Short mmCIF file of C-alpha atoms (C1' of nucleotides) in Angstrom, two decimals:
data_model
loop_
_atom_site.label_atom_id
_atom_site.label_comp_id
_atom_site.label_asym_id
_atom_site.label_seq_id
_atom_site.Cartn_x
_atom_site.Cartn_y
_atom_site.Cartn_z
CA MET A 66 121.70 107.26 71.18
CA THR A 67 124.67 107.73 73.74
CA GLU A 68 123.50 109.45 76.94
CA ILE A 69 124.90 112.74 76.90
CA MET A 70 122.64 113.93 79.82
CA GLN A 71 123.64 112.43 82.92
CA LYS A 72 120.82 111.22 84.93
CA LYS A 73 120.90 111.77 88.64
CA GLU A 74 120.92 108.55 90.34
CA VAL A 75 119.10 109.51 93.44
CA VAL A 76 116.39 112.22 93.24
CA ASN A 77 116.13 114.18 96.51
CA ILE A 78 112.43 115.16 97.34
CA VAL A 79 110.60 117.12 99.75
CA ILE A 80 106.81 116.43 100.47
CA VAL A 81 104.26 119.19 101.35
CA GLU A 82 101.06 117.79 102.53
CA ASP A 83 98.68 118.64 105.37
CA TYR A 84 97.58 115.15 106.33
CA LYS A 85 100.10 113.51 108.37
CA LEU A 86 98.76 110.18 107.47
CA THR A 87 99.18 110.80 103.61
CA ARG A 88 102.36 112.47 104.42
CA VAL A 89 104.00 109.57 106.34
CA GLY A 90 102.47 107.16 104.17
CA LEU A 91 104.06 108.70 101.20
CA LYS A 92 107.28 109.12 102.54
CA SER A 93 107.63 105.17 103.69
CA THR A 94 106.17 104.24 100.38
CA LEU A 95 108.65 106.30 98.40
CA ASN A 96 111.61 105.58 100.33
CA GLU A 97 111.55 102.00 99.19
CA TYR A 98 112.80 103.02 95.67
CA LYS A 99 116.20 103.33 95.89
CA HIS A 100 116.37 106.40 93.28
CA ILE A 101 114.30 108.36 95.64
CA ASN A 102 115.30 110.11 98.71
CA VAL A 103 112.75 112.01 100.87
CA VAL A 104 115.11 114.56 102.64
CA GLY A 105 112.08 116.69 103.95
CA GLU A 106 108.47 117.11 104.65
CA ALA A 107 106.20 119.87 105.82
CA GLU A 108 102.69 120.26 106.70
CA ASP A 109 102.03 123.65 105.31
CA ALA A 110 103.21 125.88 102.63
CA ASP A 111 105.10 128.38 104.60
CA GLU A 112 107.05 125.63 106.47
CA GLY A 113 107.48 123.99 103.16
CA ILE A 114 108.86 127.01 101.34
CA LYS A 115 111.35 127.55 103.96
CA LEU A 116 112.43 123.98 104.03
CA ILE A 117 112.60 123.93 100.08
CA GLU A 118 114.60 127.25 99.99
CA LYS A 119 117.18 125.51 102.18
CA LEU A 120 117.33 122.01 100.98
CA GLN A 121 117.18 122.90 97.27
CA PRO A 122 115.60 119.35 96.46
CA ASP A 123 115.18 118.05 93.04
CA VAL A 124 111.61 117.56 93.33
CA VAL A 125 108.66 118.60 95.32
CA LEU A 126 105.66 116.54 96.07
CA MET A 127 102.85 119.47 96.62
CA ASP A 128 99.24 119.10 97.76
CA LEU A 129 96.92 121.70 96.73
CA GLY A 130 94.51 121.71 99.43
CA LEU A 131 96.74 123.11 102.09
CA PRO A 132 95.52 125.39 105.09
CA GLY A 133 96.60 128.88 104.92
CA MET A 134 98.55 129.59 101.64
CA ASN A 135 97.55 127.12 99.00
CA GLY A 136 99.65 124.74 96.79
CA LEU A 137 99.46 127.13 93.89
CA GLU A 138 100.63 129.98 95.61
CA ALA A 139 103.25 127.95 97.05
CA THR A 140 104.12 126.48 93.89
CA ILE A 141 104.95 130.00 92.47
CA LYS A 142 106.82 130.67 95.58
CA VAL A 143 108.62 127.54 95.20
CA LYS A 144 109.89 128.50 91.74
CA GLU A 145 111.24 131.71 93.01
CA LYS A 146 113.17 130.29 95.89
CA ALA A 147 114.62 127.22 93.94
CA VAL A 148 114.65 127.79 90.34
CA ASN A 149 115.94 124.22 89.63
CA THR A 150 113.51 122.61 91.62
CA LYS A 151 110.59 120.81 89.93
CA VAL A 152 106.99 120.58 91.44
CA ILE A 153 104.61 117.76 91.17
CA ILE A 154 101.47 118.51 92.04
CA LEU A 155 99.60 115.63 94.29
CA THR A 156 95.91 116.18 94.91
CA SER A 157 92.41 114.77 94.58
CA HIS A 158 91.23 117.85 92.69
CA GLU A 159 90.06 117.20 89.21
CA ARG A 160 88.75 120.68 88.32
CA GLY A 161 90.12 122.06 85.03
CA GLU A 162 90.55 125.20 86.28
CA GLU A 163 92.95 123.98 88.66
CA VAL A 164 94.89 121.86 86.47
CA ILE A 165 95.58 124.69 84.21
CA ALA A 166 96.32 126.86 86.94
CA ALA A 167 98.53 124.60 88.37
CA LEU A 168 100.66 124.23 85.16
CA GLY A 169 100.48 127.64 84.86
CA ALA A 170 102.06 128.22 88.17
CA GLY A 171 105.00 126.49 87.44
CA ALA A 172 104.03 122.66 88.27
CA ASN A 173 106.04 120.34 86.12
CA ALA A 174 103.41 117.65 86.66
CA TYR A 175 99.78 116.94 87.82
CA CYS A 176 98.98 113.44 89.74
CA LEU A 177 95.89 112.58 91.15
CA LYS A 178 96.06 110.98 94.52
CA ASP A 179 94.91 107.59 93.29
CA ILE A 180 98.31 107.06 91.45
CA THR A 181 100.27 103.66 91.83
CA PRO A 182 103.41 104.07 93.71
CA GLU A 183 105.06 102.68 90.82
CA THR A 184 103.85 105.02 88.48
CA LEU A 185 104.57 107.80 90.82
CA SER A 186 107.99 106.86 91.34
CA GLU A 187 108.46 106.92 87.40
CA VAL A 188 106.99 110.35 87.09
CA ILE A 189 109.43 111.45 89.98
CA ARG A 190 112.42 110.31 88.09
CA ASN A 191 111.02 111.81 84.71
CA VAL A 192 110.05 114.94 86.05
CA ALA A 193 113.46 115.36 87.98
CA ASP A 194 115.06 114.84 84.42
CA GLY A 195 112.83 117.86 83.48
CA ALA A 196 109.78 115.97 81.58
CA CYS A 197 106.23 117.19 82.04
CA TRP A 198 103.41 114.62 82.98
CA VAL A 199 99.87 115.03 83.57
CA ASP A 200 97.73 112.18 84.88
CA PRO A 201 95.31 110.25 82.48
CA ALA A 202 92.10 111.47 84.39
CA VAL A 203 93.03 115.33 83.72
CA SER A 204 95.21 115.06 80.71
CA SER A 205 92.60 115.98 78.40
CA ILE A 206 91.96 119.23 80.11
CA ALA A 207 95.54 120.27 79.79
CA LEU A 208 95.90 118.85 76.17
CA ASN A 209 92.58 120.79 75.16
CA PHE A 210 94.08 123.87 76.30
CA PHE A 211 96.41 123.77 73.27
CA PRO A 212 94.74 125.47 70.10
CA LYS A 213 94.08 123.06 67.16
CA PRO A 214 96.77 124.05 64.73
CA GLU A 215 94.96 125.81 61.52
CA ASN A 216 97.80 126.06 59.13
CA VAL A 217 98.77 122.49 58.92
CA THR A 218 97.12 122.18 55.22
CA LEU A 219 93.79 121.90 53.92
CA LEU A 220 92.44 119.42 56.54
CA GLN A 221 88.72 118.44 56.45
CA THR A 222 87.87 118.91 60.07
CA THR A 223 84.93 116.52 59.82
CA GLU A 224 83.60 116.22 63.31
CA VAL A 225 85.76 116.70 66.46
CA GLN A 226 85.08 114.39 69.15
CA ASP A 227 85.68 117.18 71.25
CA ALA A 228 82.59 117.40 73.73
CA ARG A 229 82.23 120.98 73.49
CA ALA A 230 82.50 121.30 69.86
CA GLN A 231 79.25 119.06 69.61
CA LEU A 232 77.23 121.34 71.40
CA THR A 233 75.71 124.59 69.82
CA GLU A 234 76.01 127.99 71.20
CA ARG A 235 72.73 128.14 72.47
CA GLU A 236 73.19 124.58 74.46
CA LEU A 237 76.31 125.81 76.04
CA GLU A 238 74.41 128.76 77.40
CA VAL A 239 71.64 126.35 78.73
CA LEU A 240 74.41 124.09 80.06
CA ARG A 241 76.14 127.15 81.85
CA HIS A 242 72.62 128.09 83.60
CA LEU A 243 72.54 124.27 84.33
CA VAL A 244 75.70 124.32 86.18
CA ASN A 245 74.77 127.28 88.15
CA GLY A 246 71.95 125.13 89.57
CA LYS A 247 68.92 126.56 87.37
CA SER A 248 66.06 124.37 86.95
CA ASN A 249 64.32 124.06 83.58
CA THR A 250 61.82 126.47 84.63
CA GLU A 251 64.48 129.05 85.59
CA ILE A 252 66.58 128.42 82.23
CA ALA A 253 63.48 129.10 80.29
CA LYS A 254 62.84 132.46 82.01
CA GLU A 255 66.66 133.70 81.73
CA LEU A 256 66.51 132.59 78.05
CA ILE A 257 62.97 134.03 77.58
CA VAL A 258 61.80 130.66 75.91
CA SER A 259 59.03 128.25 76.94
CA VAL A 260 59.98 125.55 79.59
CA HIS A 261 59.63 123.00 76.65
CA THR A 262 62.49 124.37 74.74
CA ALA A 263 64.66 124.60 77.61
CA LYS A 264 63.79 120.98 78.40
CA ALA A 265 64.81 120.10 74.52
CA HIS A 266 67.97 121.88 74.95
CA VAL A 267 68.78 120.00 78.12
CA CYS A 268 67.76 116.58 76.54
CA SER A 269 69.78 117.23 73.66
CA ILE A 270 72.88 118.30 75.92
CA LEU A 271 72.48 115.19 77.73
CA GLN A 272 72.65 113.02 74.68
CA LYS A 273 75.60 114.83 73.33
CA LEU A 274 77.66 114.54 76.39
CA CYS A 275 76.65 110.90 76.55
CA VAL A 276 75.17 111.40 80.20
CA ASP A 277 71.89 110.10 81.95
CA ASP A 278 71.23 113.30 83.84
CA ARG A 279 71.74 116.82 84.57
CA VAL A 280 73.87 116.34 87.51
CA GLN A 281 76.35 114.30 85.30
CA ALA A 282 76.06 116.84 82.93
CA ALA A 283 77.14 119.70 85.30
CA VAL A 284 80.11 117.37 86.57
CA LYS A 285 81.32 116.81 83.48
CA ALA A 286 81.02 120.34 82.18
CA ILE A 287 83.01 121.41 85.23
CA LYS A 288 85.56 118.68 85.19
CA GLU A 289 86.35 118.94 81.52
CA ASN A 290 86.02 122.87 81.42
CA ILE A 291 83.52 122.97 78.91
CA ILE A 292 81.49 125.62 80.54
CA MET B 138 84.33 107.99 87.98
CA THR B 139 83.93 104.93 89.73
CA GLU B 140 84.95 103.17 86.68
CA ILE B 141 87.28 100.39 87.28
CA MET B 142 89.95 101.50 84.99
CA GLN B 143 92.14 98.19 84.15
CA LYS B 144 95.29 98.74 82.84
CA LYS B 145 95.97 96.75 79.74
CA GLU B 146 98.85 94.42 80.21
CA VAL B 147 99.97 94.66 76.44
CA VAL B 148 99.87 97.87 74.53
CA ASN B 149 99.55 97.50 70.82
CA ILE B 150 101.19 100.03 68.97
CA VAL B 151 101.91 101.22 65.22
CA ILE B 152 105.14 103.04 64.08
CA VAL B 153 104.80 105.81 61.25
CA GLU B 154 108.18 106.42 60.29
CA ASP B 155 109.99 106.98 57.00
CA TYR B 156 113.49 105.99 57.75
CA LYS B 157 113.53 102.11 57.49
CA LEU B 158 116.48 101.92 59.66
CA THR B 159 115.05 103.75 62.44
CA ARG B 160 111.62 101.84 62.08
CA VAL B 161 113.33 98.42 62.25
CA GLY B 162 115.53 99.59 65.30
CA LEU B 163 112.41 100.88 67.22
CA LYS B 164 110.36 97.73 66.47
CA SER B 165 113.12 95.37 67.45
CA THR B 166 113.99 97.62 70.61
CA LEU B 167 110.28 97.85 71.62
CA ASN B 168 109.47 94.28 71.02
CA GLU B 169 111.88 93.53 73.79
CA TYR B 170 109.28 94.93 76.28
CA LYS B 171 106.75 92.44 77.12
CA HIS B 172 104.25 95.18 77.76
CA ILE B 173 104.46 96.37 74.19
CA ASN B 174 103.64 94.74 71.08
CA VAL B 175 104.36 96.33 67.74
CA VAL B 176 101.47 95.52 65.57
CA GLY B 177 102.19 97.45 62.46
CA GLU B 178 104.42 100.01 60.72
CA ALA B 179 104.15 102.27 57.92
CA GLU B 180 106.67 104.54 56.04
CA ASP B 181 104.36 107.44 55.18
CA ALA B 182 101.07 109.11 56.61
CA ASP B 183 98.68 107.93 54.17
CA GLU B 184 99.85 104.11 54.64
CA GLY B 185 99.92 104.67 58.39
CA ILE B 186 96.55 106.05 58.74
CA LYS B 187 94.71 103.06 56.86
CA LEU B 188 96.69 100.72 59.09
CA ILE B 189 95.67 102.45 62.20
CA GLU B 190 92.10 102.68 61.06
CA LYS B 191 92.21 98.93 60.43
CA LEU B 192 94.04 98.09 63.42
CA GLN B 193 92.90 100.63 66.10
CA PRO B 194 96.07 100.21 68.11
CA ASP B 195 96.61 101.67 71.64
CA VAL B 196 99.28 103.83 70.64
CA VAL B 197 100.93 105.32 67.48
CA LEU B 198 104.58 106.48 67.36
CA MET B 199 104.61 109.12 64.86
CA ASP B 200 107.40 110.89 63.19
CA LEU B 201 106.91 114.43 62.29
CA GLY B 202 109.02 114.86 58.95
CA LEU B 203 107.26 112.44 57.02
CA PRO B 204 107.42 112.46 53.01
CA GLY B 205 103.66 113.90 51.78
CA MET B 206 101.46 114.33 54.56
CA ASN B 207 103.26 115.47 57.69
CA GLY B 208 102.98 113.96 61.01
CA LEU B 209 100.83 116.74 62.51
CA GLU B 210 98.15 116.47 59.87
CA ALA B 211 98.47 112.37 60.19
CA THR B 212 97.86 113.13 64.05
CA ILE B 213 94.61 115.07 63.37
CA LYS B 214 93.45 112.38 61.01
CA VAL B 215 94.44 109.67 63.31
CA LYS B 216 92.09 111.06 66.07
CA GLU B 217 89.41 111.08 63.76
CA LYS B 218 89.67 107.57 62.65
CA ALA B 219 90.67 105.84 65.69
CA VAL B 220 89.25 108.02 68.68
CA ASN B 221 90.63 106.04 71.61
CA THR B 222 94.05 105.72 70.06
CA LYS B 223 96.90 107.77 71.58
CA VAL B 224 99.49 109.51 69.71
CA ILE B 225 103.23 109.88 70.78
CA ILE B 226 105.16 112.13 68.69
CA LEU B 227 108.68 110.98 68.20
CA THR B 228 110.92 113.41 66.38
CA SER B 229 113.99 115.40 66.42
CA HIS B 230 112.30 118.62 65.95
CA GLU B 231 112.61 121.11 69.13
CA ARG B 232 111.03 124.11 67.53
CA GLY B 233 108.46 125.28 70.09
CA GLU B 234 106.08 125.91 67.36
CA GLU B 235 105.90 122.24 66.45
CA VAL B 236 105.68 121.19 70.13
CA ILE B 237 102.28 123.48 70.60
CA ALA B 238 101.06 122.53 67.44
CA ALA B 239 101.44 118.70 67.92
CA LEU B 240 99.71 118.79 71.45
CA GLY B 241 97.07 121.03 69.83
CA ALA B 242 96.76 118.33 67.09
CA GLY B 243 95.77 115.89 69.58
CA ALA B 244 99.20 114.33 70.49
CA ASN B 245 99.35 112.86 73.91
CA ALA B 246 103.18 112.87 74.33
CA TYR B 247 106.01 114.41 72.56
CA CYS B 248 109.33 112.92 72.59
CA LEU B 249 112.83 113.79 71.18
CA LYS B 250 114.67 110.85 69.57
CA ASP B 251 117.43 110.71 71.89
CA ILE B 252 115.09 109.29 74.63
CA THR B 253 116.24 106.07 76.12
CA PRO B 254 114.38 102.94 75.29
CA GLU B 255 113.57 102.34 79.00
CA THR B 256 112.11 105.75 79.34
CA LEU B 257 110.30 105.30 76.13
CA SER B 258 108.91 102.16 77.20
CA GLU B 259 107.66 103.86 80.26
CA VAL B 260 105.94 106.55 78.35
CA ILE B 261 104.20 104.11 76.06
CA ARG B 262 102.67 102.62 78.90
CA ASN B 263 101.62 105.75 80.85
CA VAL B 264 100.40 107.19 77.40
CA ALA B 265 98.23 104.14 76.83
CA ASP B 266 96.53 104.96 80.11
CA GLY B 267 95.81 108.27 79.13
CA ALA B 268 98.64 110.28 80.44
CA CYS B 269 100.27 113.26 78.98
CA TRP B 270 103.94 113.35 78.67
CA VAL B 271 106.52 115.92 77.33
CA ASP B 272 110.25 115.46 76.89
CA PRO B 273 112.54 117.26 79.14
CA ALA B 274 114.19 119.13 76.28
CA VAL B 275 110.96 120.79 75.31
CA SER B 276 108.89 120.65 78.53
CA SER B 277 109.05 124.57 79.27
CA ILE B 278 107.92 125.25 75.95
CA ALA B 279 104.76 123.30 76.81
CA LEU B 280 104.47 124.45 80.17
CA ASN B 281 105.20 128.31 79.45
CA PHE B 282 102.05 127.86 77.34
CA PHE B 283 100.01 127.97 80.20
CA PRO B 284 99.20 131.50 81.68
CA LYS B 285 100.22 132.26 85.13
CA PRO B 286 97.15 132.14 87.47
CA GLU B 287 96.61 135.62 88.76
CA ASN B 288 93.98 135.43 91.70
CA VAL B 289 95.69 132.53 93.25
CA THR B 290 94.76 133.56 96.75
CA LEU B 291 91.15 133.72 95.95
CA LEU B 292 91.29 129.97 95.50
CA GLN B 293 89.29 128.81 98.82
CA THR B 294 90.79 127.26 101.45
CA THR B 295 89.26 127.72 104.91
CA GLU B 296 85.69 127.74 103.80
CA VAL B 297 86.17 124.22 102.71
CA GLN B 298 86.75 122.77 105.84
CA ASP B 299 83.73 124.52 107.27
CA ALA B 300 81.40 122.83 104.65
CA ARG B 301 82.89 119.65 104.90
CA ALA B 302 82.94 119.42 108.41
CA GLN B 303 79.28 120.05 108.84
CA LEU B 304 78.69 116.75 106.84
CA THR B 305 78.83 113.48 108.47
CA GLU B 306 80.82 110.87 107.26
CA ARG B 307 77.84 109.10 105.72
CA GLU B 308 76.57 112.16 104.17
CA LEU B 309 79.98 112.65 102.61
CA GLU B 310 79.80 109.48 101.15
CA VAL B 311 76.25 109.73 99.93
CA LEU B 312 77.52 113.08 98.41
CA ARG B 313 80.46 111.35 96.67
CA HIS B 314 78.18 109.19 95.00
CA LEU B 315 75.76 112.08 93.98
CA VAL B 316 78.63 113.70 92.35
CA ASN B 317 79.36 110.66 90.43
CA GLY B 318 75.76 110.99 88.94
CA LYS B 319 74.08 108.14 90.89
CA SER B 320 70.20 108.45 91.40
CA ASN B 321 68.70 107.84 95.14
CA THR B 322 67.89 104.36 94.01
CA GLU B 323 71.57 103.46 92.96
CA ILE B 324 72.88 105.45 96.19
CA ALA B 325 70.80 103.31 98.32
CA LYS B 326 71.84 99.95 96.42
CA GLU B 327 75.44 101.17 96.91
CA LEU B 328 75.09 101.77 100.67
CA ILE B 329 72.63 98.66 101.00
CA VAL B 330 69.81 100.94 102.78
CA SER B 331 66.36 101.95 101.55
CA VAL B 332 65.72 104.75 99.19
CA HIS B 333 64.12 106.56 101.82
CA THR B 334 67.52 106.56 103.80
CA ALA B 335 69.28 107.78 100.73
CA LYS B 336 66.65 110.61 100.28
CA ALA B 337 66.74 111.45 103.84
CA HIS B 338 70.82 111.82 103.53
CA VAL B 339 70.44 113.94 100.50
CA CYS B 340 67.94 116.03 101.94
CA SER B 341 70.12 116.87 105.01
CA ILE B 342 73.10 117.49 102.56
CA LEU B 343 70.88 119.94 100.78
CA GLN B 344 70.12 121.81 103.71
CA LYS B 345 73.85 121.77 105.25
CA LEU B 346 75.30 122.85 101.85
CA CYS B 347 72.47 125.76 101.70
CA VAL B 348 71.45 124.54 98.13
CA ASP B 349 68.10 123.87 96.50
CA ASP B 350 68.96 120.65 94.42
CA ARG B 351 71.55 117.93 93.95
CA VAL B 352 72.92 119.67 91.00
CA GLN B 353 74.06 122.62 93.15
CA ALA B 354 75.29 120.29 95.57
CA ALA B 355 77.55 118.38 92.98
CA VAL B 356 78.54 121.79 91.51
CA LYS B 357 79.64 123.06 95.05
CA ALA B 358 81.26 119.92 96.17
CA ILE B 359 83.52 120.06 93.00
CA LYS B 360 84.28 123.61 93.35
CA GLU B 361 84.86 123.71 96.87
CA ASN B 362 86.50 120.64 96.96
CA ILE B 363 84.32 118.76 99.71
CA ILE B 364 84.37 115.53 97.74
"C1'" DA C 11 70.36 108.61 133.54
"C1'" DA C 12 69.23 112.07 130.34
"C1'" DA C 13 69.99 114.79 126.42
"C1'" DT C 14 71.95 114.58 121.86
"C1'" DC C 15 73.21 113.14 117.45
"C1'" DT C 16 73.31 110.05 113.78
"C1'" DA C 17 71.43 106.64 111.03
"C1'" DT C 18 67.68 104.34 109.45
"C1'" DT C 19 62.80 103.46 107.56
"C1'" DA C 20 58.40 105.12 106.30
"C1'" DT C 21 54.14 107.95 103.86
"C1'" DC C 22 52.21 111.48 101.35
"C1'" DC C 23 52.22 114.78 97.91
"C1'" DA C 24 53.70 118.50 94.61
"C1'" DT C 25 57.03 119.50 91.40
"C1'" DT C 26 60.65 118.35 88.40
"C1'" DT C 27 63.02 115.70 85.12
"C1'" DG C 28 63.93 113.03 80.99
"C1'" DT C 29 62.19 110.65 76.75
"C1'" DA C 30 59.38 110.21 72.71
"C1'" DT C 31 57.46 112.21 69.21
"C1'" DA C 32 56.25 115.98 66.10
"C1'" DA C 33 55.34 120.39 63.92
"C1'" DT C 34 57.13 125.12 62.85
"C1'" DT C 35 60.23 128.98 62.04
"C1'" DT C 36 64.66 130.67 61.74
"C1'" DT C 37 69.37 130.39 60.12
"C1'" DA C 38 73.32 128.80 57.66
"C1'" DA C 39 75.23 126.28 54.16
"C1'" DA C 40 75.77 123.97 49.49
"C1'" DT D 79 67.19 127.81 45.37
"C1'" DT D 80 67.39 123.66 47.71
"C1'" DT D 81 68.95 121.29 51.38
"C1'" DA D 82 70.28 120.96 56.09
"C1'" DA D 83 71.10 122.33 60.95
"C1'" DA D 84 69.49 124.68 64.86
"C1'" DA D 85 66.00 126.96 67.63
"C1'" DT D 86 61.35 126.81 69.01
"C1'" DT D 87 57.05 125.08 70.80
"C1'" DA D 88 53.90 121.42 72.26
"C1'" DT D 89 51.65 117.08 74.38
"C1'" DA D 90 51.88 113.13 77.26
"C1'" DC D 91 53.87 110.00 80.35
"C1'" DA D 92 56.95 107.41 83.49
"C1'" DA D 93 60.15 108.15 86.70
"C1'" DA D 94 62.76 110.83 89.97
"C1'" DT D 95 63.10 114.55 93.07
"C1'" DG D 96 62.49 117.29 97.32
"C1'" DG D 97 59.80 118.78 101.30
"C1'" DA D 98 57.30 117.92 105.41
"C1'" DT D 99 56.97 115.10 109.14
"C1'" DA D 100 57.89 111.50 112.40
"C1'" DA D 101 59.24 107.30 114.49
"C1'" DT D 102 62.81 103.71 116.10
"C1'" DA D 103 67.28 102.09 117.44
"C1'" DG D 104 72.22 103.04 118.52
"C1'" DA D 105 76.24 105.73 119.86
"C1'" DT D 106 78.04 109.63 122.38
"C1'" DT D 107 78.04 113.23 125.69
"C1'" DT D 108 76.89 115.52 129.55
#
DNA sequence: AAATCTATTATCCATTTGTATAATTTTAAA
DNA sequence: TTTAAAATTATACAAATGGATAATAGATTT
């Protein structure tokens, strides 16, 4: 159990975030932790990348919704210019697509902006060591991306609590139309069935997704990527 | 999403590990942290699953190399028997295949056994909250599993500000509630105004966003991130 | 001071939505 | 083959939604 891996005492970080208020707040908050040292900040991706290339920080806190070049593109570029720099996405975007894209782009962690400073400081330390961390609110999105192993042994996969698995093919089809803003009447027309059928499907979708109405269903479908 | 998620002060955990020495060591080490409470231990998967089903712990520390049923299979079963229980794989296996399989089987975290007690305690707390964590030594395996996004640039940036700029502060507030699945009545209650007012706001939101109904508004709000 | 914008409230009304219940047919599995 | 699950259709009803229209008050701008 002896630590062969030498942890860095101080983690140097760069913040890339367009809102000055958030940026300044982050900086002052993080600088209160003695293992964190904010060495630079930028308000857009281009500026950020130059800075990161020069400073080669341990960790970058990257916003996704940046003006001009967005955070995903920036993350890819960071990984090219500073190979050893880890990227933590810090955003309010909860879309499944973006979580997957961010991790695919090379991000080491994905945090939502309502994270506590304490947790963020821990994430920064862990990510600096090379760990991967995904925020509770979107962790299921990332984890569901990994395929269920088949060859484990004979496993009686009773019923998966996966929301998507609960829906039938037809219901998934209806859900897709629903997310596209179609009314029951329009859905019925698309599927060439009666409105009653469309309503029946929507009803069972609502029940299976444990939501009260179609808005919640659409939101859940998008956020959990079950489209 | 407005649910007030309160962190549990104490995390109840069960340890499934065949080597008694390791098991006892883990238990005594972890019990020194006041936010961790080891409520049970098992030396094989069958025994562990029974225990977990009965105790419904917050977190399970699961070894991979177990006699009889292995840790992967056990993880799948745990997720069936105790839906809300999080699984942390604690192993010395560094094979990429196993990392991917474990995460696919439903594990929320993957730790190597040379992890420091301090870090493990943090991981336990974070995972109890729902986070996903992967050990530095194998994080690249997990992260490389996510495909590199192709059309990064296409992810909108400028258009977002336009749509958002058109909405007043109040309307944005209403939109947020709408996205959270609130009905007009509920929105009115939240904002302490009449239902008529809420309806008026929703109406003008629909017009400004150029959509026909609240489902489309919610979808647009999420996809274009104007929440 | 006048014009404009925003927030608020209200009424009327057609349409949509969600729920309950139930019957029939098709399809898939045991 | 029998059984079970899924898809289909239907009726009826309470509740919610969206559109049109309009009036009032407060704040901001010109």
